[in-house]
XYZ file of N, CA and C in Angstrom:
351
model
N 0.844 -1.198 -0.076
C 0.036 -0.019 0.000
C 0.832 1.250 -0.015
N 0.492 2.219 -0.881
C 1.429 3.412 -1.049
C 1.126 4.244 0.166
N 2.193 4.926 0.723
C 2.139 5.808 1.972
C 1.205 7.033 1.532
N 0.597 7.705 2.350
C -0.111 9.009 1.931
C 0.782 10.039 1.611
N 0.309 10.978 0.895
C 1.355 12.118 0.477
C 1.765 12.919 1.666
N 0.828 13.007 2.646
C 1.152 13.935 3.777
C 2.228 13.243 4.621
N 2.456 11.922 4.560
C 3.661 11.340 5.333
C 4.989 11.700 4.746
N 4.959 12.309 3.676
C 6.320 12.780 3.075
C 6.554 14.180 3.482
N 5.597 15.007 4.035
C 5.919 16.299 4.377
C 6.345 16.459 5.896
N 6.970 17.478 6.160
C 7.325 17.741 7.473
C 8.515 16.800 8.019
N 8.683 16.648 9.393
C 9.604 15.794 9.838
C 8.811 14.760 10.742
N 9.625 13.562 10.835
C 8.876 12.447 11.603
C 8.867 12.849 13.024
N 7.776 12.694 13.666
C 7.518 13.133 15.126
C 8.172 12.075 15.970
N 8.388 12.455 17.207
C 8.755 11.448 18.204
C 7.928 10.176 18.227
N 8.464 9.016 18.127
C 7.621 7.730 17.999
C 6.710 7.505 19.185
N 7.087 8.210 20.273
C 6.020 7.994 21.319
C 4.735 8.601 21.040
N 4.886 9.929 20.529
C 3.520 10.579 20.099
C 2.813 9.958 19.034
N 3.607 9.368 18.125
C 2.897 8.589 17.166
C 2.325 7.313 17.520
N 2.871 6.783 18.592
C 2.269 5.520 19.304
C 1.048 5.885 20.126
N 1.227 7.125 20.745
C -0.026 7.510 21.488
C -1.184 7.823 20.537
N -1.101 8.365 19.505
C -1.993 8.800 18.490
C -2.515 7.415 18.107
N -1.727 6.306 17.792
C -2.292 5.159 17.381
C -3.115 4.502 18.376
N -2.741 4.503 19.752
C -3.561 3.950 20.723
C -4.919 4.671 20.861
N -4.972 5.966 20.464
C -6.086 6.846 20.579
C -7.001 6.296 19.491
N -6.543 6.127 18.224
C -7.298 5.507 17.045
C -7.835 4.193 17.380
N -6.992 3.220 18.202
C -7.556 1.977 18.431
C -8.444 1.991 19.457
N -8.621 3.034 20.387
C -9.629 3.045 21.213
C -10.956 3.481 20.644
N -10.847 4.413 19.649
C -12.156 4.716 18.772
C -12.587 3.540 18.349
N -11.708 2.574 17.555
C -12.062 1.485 16.941
C -12.858 0.479 17.959
N -12.328 0.357 19.091
C -12.989 -0.472 20.217
C -14.384 0.131 20.465
N -14.461 1.481 20.526
C -15.748 2.065 20.705
C -16.661 1.731 19.578
N -16.291 1.849 18.514
C -17.232 1.223 17.295
C -17.605 -0.097 17.289
N -16.632 -0.947 17.710
C -17.163 -2.377 18.074
C -18.147 -2.424 18.986
N -17.953 -1.643 20.245
C -18.888 -1.655 21.144
C -20.267 -1.229 20.813
N -20.272 -0.251 19.976
C -21.559 0.251 19.321
C -22.265 -0.690 18.434
N -21.468 -1.523 17.764
C -22.040 -2.401 16.777
C -22.647 -3.648 17.689
N -22.017 -3.975 18.840
C -22.206 -5.072 19.729
C -23.605 -4.584 20.341
N -23.686 -3.237 20.902
C -24.785 -2.783 21.416
C -26.130 -2.809 20.441
N -25.874 -2.511 19.175
C -27.061 -2.532 18.159
C -27.555 -4.018 18.282
N -26.507 -5.118 18.198
C -27.076 -6.377 18.274
C -27.674 -6.828 19.351
N -27.069 -6.386 20.611
C -27.731 -6.615 21.812
C -29.306 -6.011 22.080
N -29.471 -4.793 21.538
C -30.710 -4.029 21.558
C -31.834 -4.957 20.851
N -31.389 -5.344 19.676
C -32.311 -6.082 18.862
C -32.661 -7.488 19.534
N -31.650 -8.179 20.057
C -31.689 -9.491 20.634
C -32.415 -9.661 21.875
N -32.043 -8.668 22.715
C -32.423 -8.875 24.083
C -33.441 -7.809 24.760
N -33.753 -6.769 23.958
C -34.992 -6.019 24.443
C -36.177 -6.836 24.184
N -37.208 -6.652 24.998
C -38.310 -7.478 24.570
C -39.179 -6.773 23.505
N -39.729 -7.655 22.795
C -40.624 -7.101 21.606
C -41.769 -6.603 22.155
N -42.257 -5.547 21.605
C -43.432 -4.922 22.170
C -44.036 -3.886 21.159
N -44.949 -3.177 21.482
C -45.604 -2.273 20.542
C -44.674 -1.219 20.139
N -43.457 -1.128 21.048
C -42.569 -0.133 20.508
C -41.365 -0.610 19.846
N -41.650 -1.754 19.024
C -40.464 -2.425 18.372
C -39.896 -1.502 17.412
N -40.606 -0.572 16.756
C -40.036 0.435 15.796
C -39.127 1.354 16.495
N -39.384 1.610 17.748
C -38.310 2.431 18.558
C -37.137 1.564 18.893
N -37.376 0.327 19.197
C -36.118 -0.574 19.538
C -35.330 -0.752 18.170
N -35.875 -0.815 17.103
C -35.172 -0.950 15.795
C -34.378 0.375 15.548
N -35.110 1.698 15.864
C -34.461 2.908 15.636
C -33.244 2.862 16.453
N -33.288 2.439 17.829
C -32.182 2.583 18.596
C -31.039 1.662 18.080
N -31.372 0.487 17.649
C -30.451 -0.507 17.203
C -29.780 0.139 15.778
N -30.425 0.762 15.034
C -30.002 1.402 13.805
C -29.154 2.634 14.023
N -29.423 3.471 15.099
C -28.490 4.584 15.358
C -27.154 4.007 16.008
N -27.186 2.831 16.751
C -25.934 2.282 17.185
C -25.131 1.734 16.022
N -25.744 1.069 15.179
C -25.288 0.368 14.076
C -24.460 1.439 13.089
N -25.296 2.472 12.888
C -24.630 3.563 11.914
C -23.486 4.127 12.606
N -23.492 4.410 14.017
C -22.491 4.973 14.628
C -21.195 4.170 14.615
N -21.481 2.753 14.898
C -20.491 1.874 14.858
C -19.741 1.671 13.540
N -20.549 2.040 12.340
C -19.977 1.882 11.002
C -19.277 3.324 10.696
N -19.842 4.370 11.035
C -19.162 5.778 10.552
C -18.042 6.044 11.466
N -18.064 5.639 12.845
C -16.999 6.027 13.644
C -15.577 5.679 13.126
N -15.289 4.480 12.723
C -13.971 4.069 12.226
C -13.510 5.009 11.110
N -14.322 5.484 10.265
C -13.895 6.406 9.268
C -13.472 7.761 9.854
N -14.301 8.251 10.745
C -14.035 9.474 11.418
C -12.705 9.419 12.198
N -12.422 8.202 12.869
C -11.284 7.847 13.675
C -10.148 8.000 12.781
N -10.197 7.356 11.649
C -9.047 7.464 10.801
C -8.659 8.773 10.353
N -9.767 9.484 10.055
C -9.359 10.890 9.501
C -8.841 11.737 10.638
N -9.314 11.579 11.912
C -8.745 12.186 13.096
C -7.337 11.820 13.327
N -6.842 10.539 13.082
C -5.667 9.992 13.356
C -4.722 10.671 12.478
N -5.052 10.670 11.028
C -4.298 11.316 10.075
C -4.093 12.805 10.170
N -5.083 13.379 10.620
C -5.001 14.941 10.864
C -4.035 15.155 11.975
N -3.986 14.361 13.076
C -3.167 14.611 14.162
C -1.700 14.316 13.744
N -1.553 13.108 12.985
C -0.214 12.822 12.486
C 0.305 14.000 11.526
N -0.535 14.526 10.721
C -0.103 15.653 9.995
C 0.418 16.882 10.694
N -0.375 17.093 11.756
C -0.259 18.303 12.623
C 1.135 18.115 13.255
N 1.383 16.915 13.832
C 2.612 16.704 14.419
C 3.798 16.808 13.509
N 3.685 16.105 12.389
C 4.851 16.129 11.273
C 5.059 17.745 10.860
N 4.217 18.652 11.053
C 4.378 19.939 10.478
C 4.393 20.941 11.601
N 4.524 20.452 12.869
C 4.730 21.138 14.097
C 3.696 22.246 14.220
N 2.400 21.895 14.113
C 1.164 22.625 14.217
C 0.468 22.184 15.389
N -0.375 23.072 16.000
C -1.234 22.606 17.056
C -2.184 21.440 16.522
N -2.564 20.561 17.463
C -3.360 19.483 17.278
C -4.808 20.005 16.817
N -5.484 19.451 15.865
C -6.836 19.828 15.408
C -7.969 19.469 16.585
N -8.883 20.327 16.601
C -9.859 20.122 17.533
C -10.986 19.288 16.909
N -11.615 18.479 17.699
C -12.650 17.570 17.093
C -13.939 17.534 18.337
N -15.077 17.763 17.733
C -16.289 17.702 18.489
C -16.745 16.262 18.669
N -16.022 15.315 18.143
C -16.376 13.887 18.188
C -16.760 13.406 19.741
N -15.825 13.836 20.704
C -15.943 13.385 22.052
C -17.619 13.782 22.567
N -17.750 15.075 22.154
C -19.114 15.564 22.835
C -20.344 15.057 22.028
N -20.225 14.660 20.744
C -21.327 14.047 19.877
C -21.378 12.611 20.349
N -20.337 11.991 20.420
C -20.572 10.490 20.904
C -21.095 10.307 22.163
N -20.661 11.207 23.115
C -21.131 11.260 24.406
C -22.591 11.590 24.569
N -23.100 12.575 23.690
C -24.334 13.012 23.798
C -25.298 11.979 23.016
N -24.966 11.355 22.080
C -25.862 10.480 21.426
C -25.975 9.197 22.256
N -24.758 8.656 22.988
C -24.873 7.598 23.696
C -25.768 7.801 25.017
N -25.577 8.980 25.576
C -26.390 9.497 26.734
C -27.896 9.475 26.387
N -28.310 9.898 25.257
C -29.564 10.095 24.888
C -30.124 8.696 24.599
N -29.444 7.909 23.858
C -29.885 6.474 23.625
C -30.030 5.645 24.882
N -29.107 5.905 25.832
C -29.137 5.090 27.177
C -30.497 5.580 27.805
N -30.696 6.907 27.985
C -31.962 7.400 28.648
C -33.154 6.806 27.864
N -33.161 6.776 26.593
C -34.195 6.220 25.789
C -34.495 4.838 25.945
N -33.564 4.099 26.123
C -33.581 2.587 26.532
C -34.069 2.319 27.892
N -33.732 3.313 28.715
C -34.272 2.991 30.161
C -35.769 3.314 30.091
N -36.235 4.312 29.496
C -37.747 4.568 29.289
C -38.301 3.367 28.580
N -37.730 2.999 27.464
C -38.232 1.772 26.702
C -38.476 0.558 27.504
N -37.431 0.354 28.457
C -37.536 -0.956 29.336
C -38.595 -0.803 30.318
N -38.773 0.575 30.813
C -39.745 0.717 31.921
C -41.161 0.513 31.247
N -41.466 1.238 30.136
C -42.678 1.215 29.308
C -43.047 -0.311 29.089
N -41.968 -1.181 28.663
C -42.468 -2.608 28.102
C -42.840 -3.339 29.349
């Protein structure tokens, strides 16, 4: 596989920073896998009821998040690598707030769904 063009610009950062960036990327991948597992769990283990459409919607949001998150994580990893290579500040991402907010809303909704069922 050919190396990305940005990998030829700037200077190689300290390997410890590159490895830390890689560990962060892998943590996002684990989160994506957990979201996919959560989608399966919602469909398999929440009781069927009149709110089954809502159950399906929750599972769909988790599955979509688990599918989109690795793409966003890779883009974030490469942006951080690029910034480190060019001695620029690390880029800001709203990803933490978005993922936390969506999971919090889904968690509250699942509690309501479980109580109503």
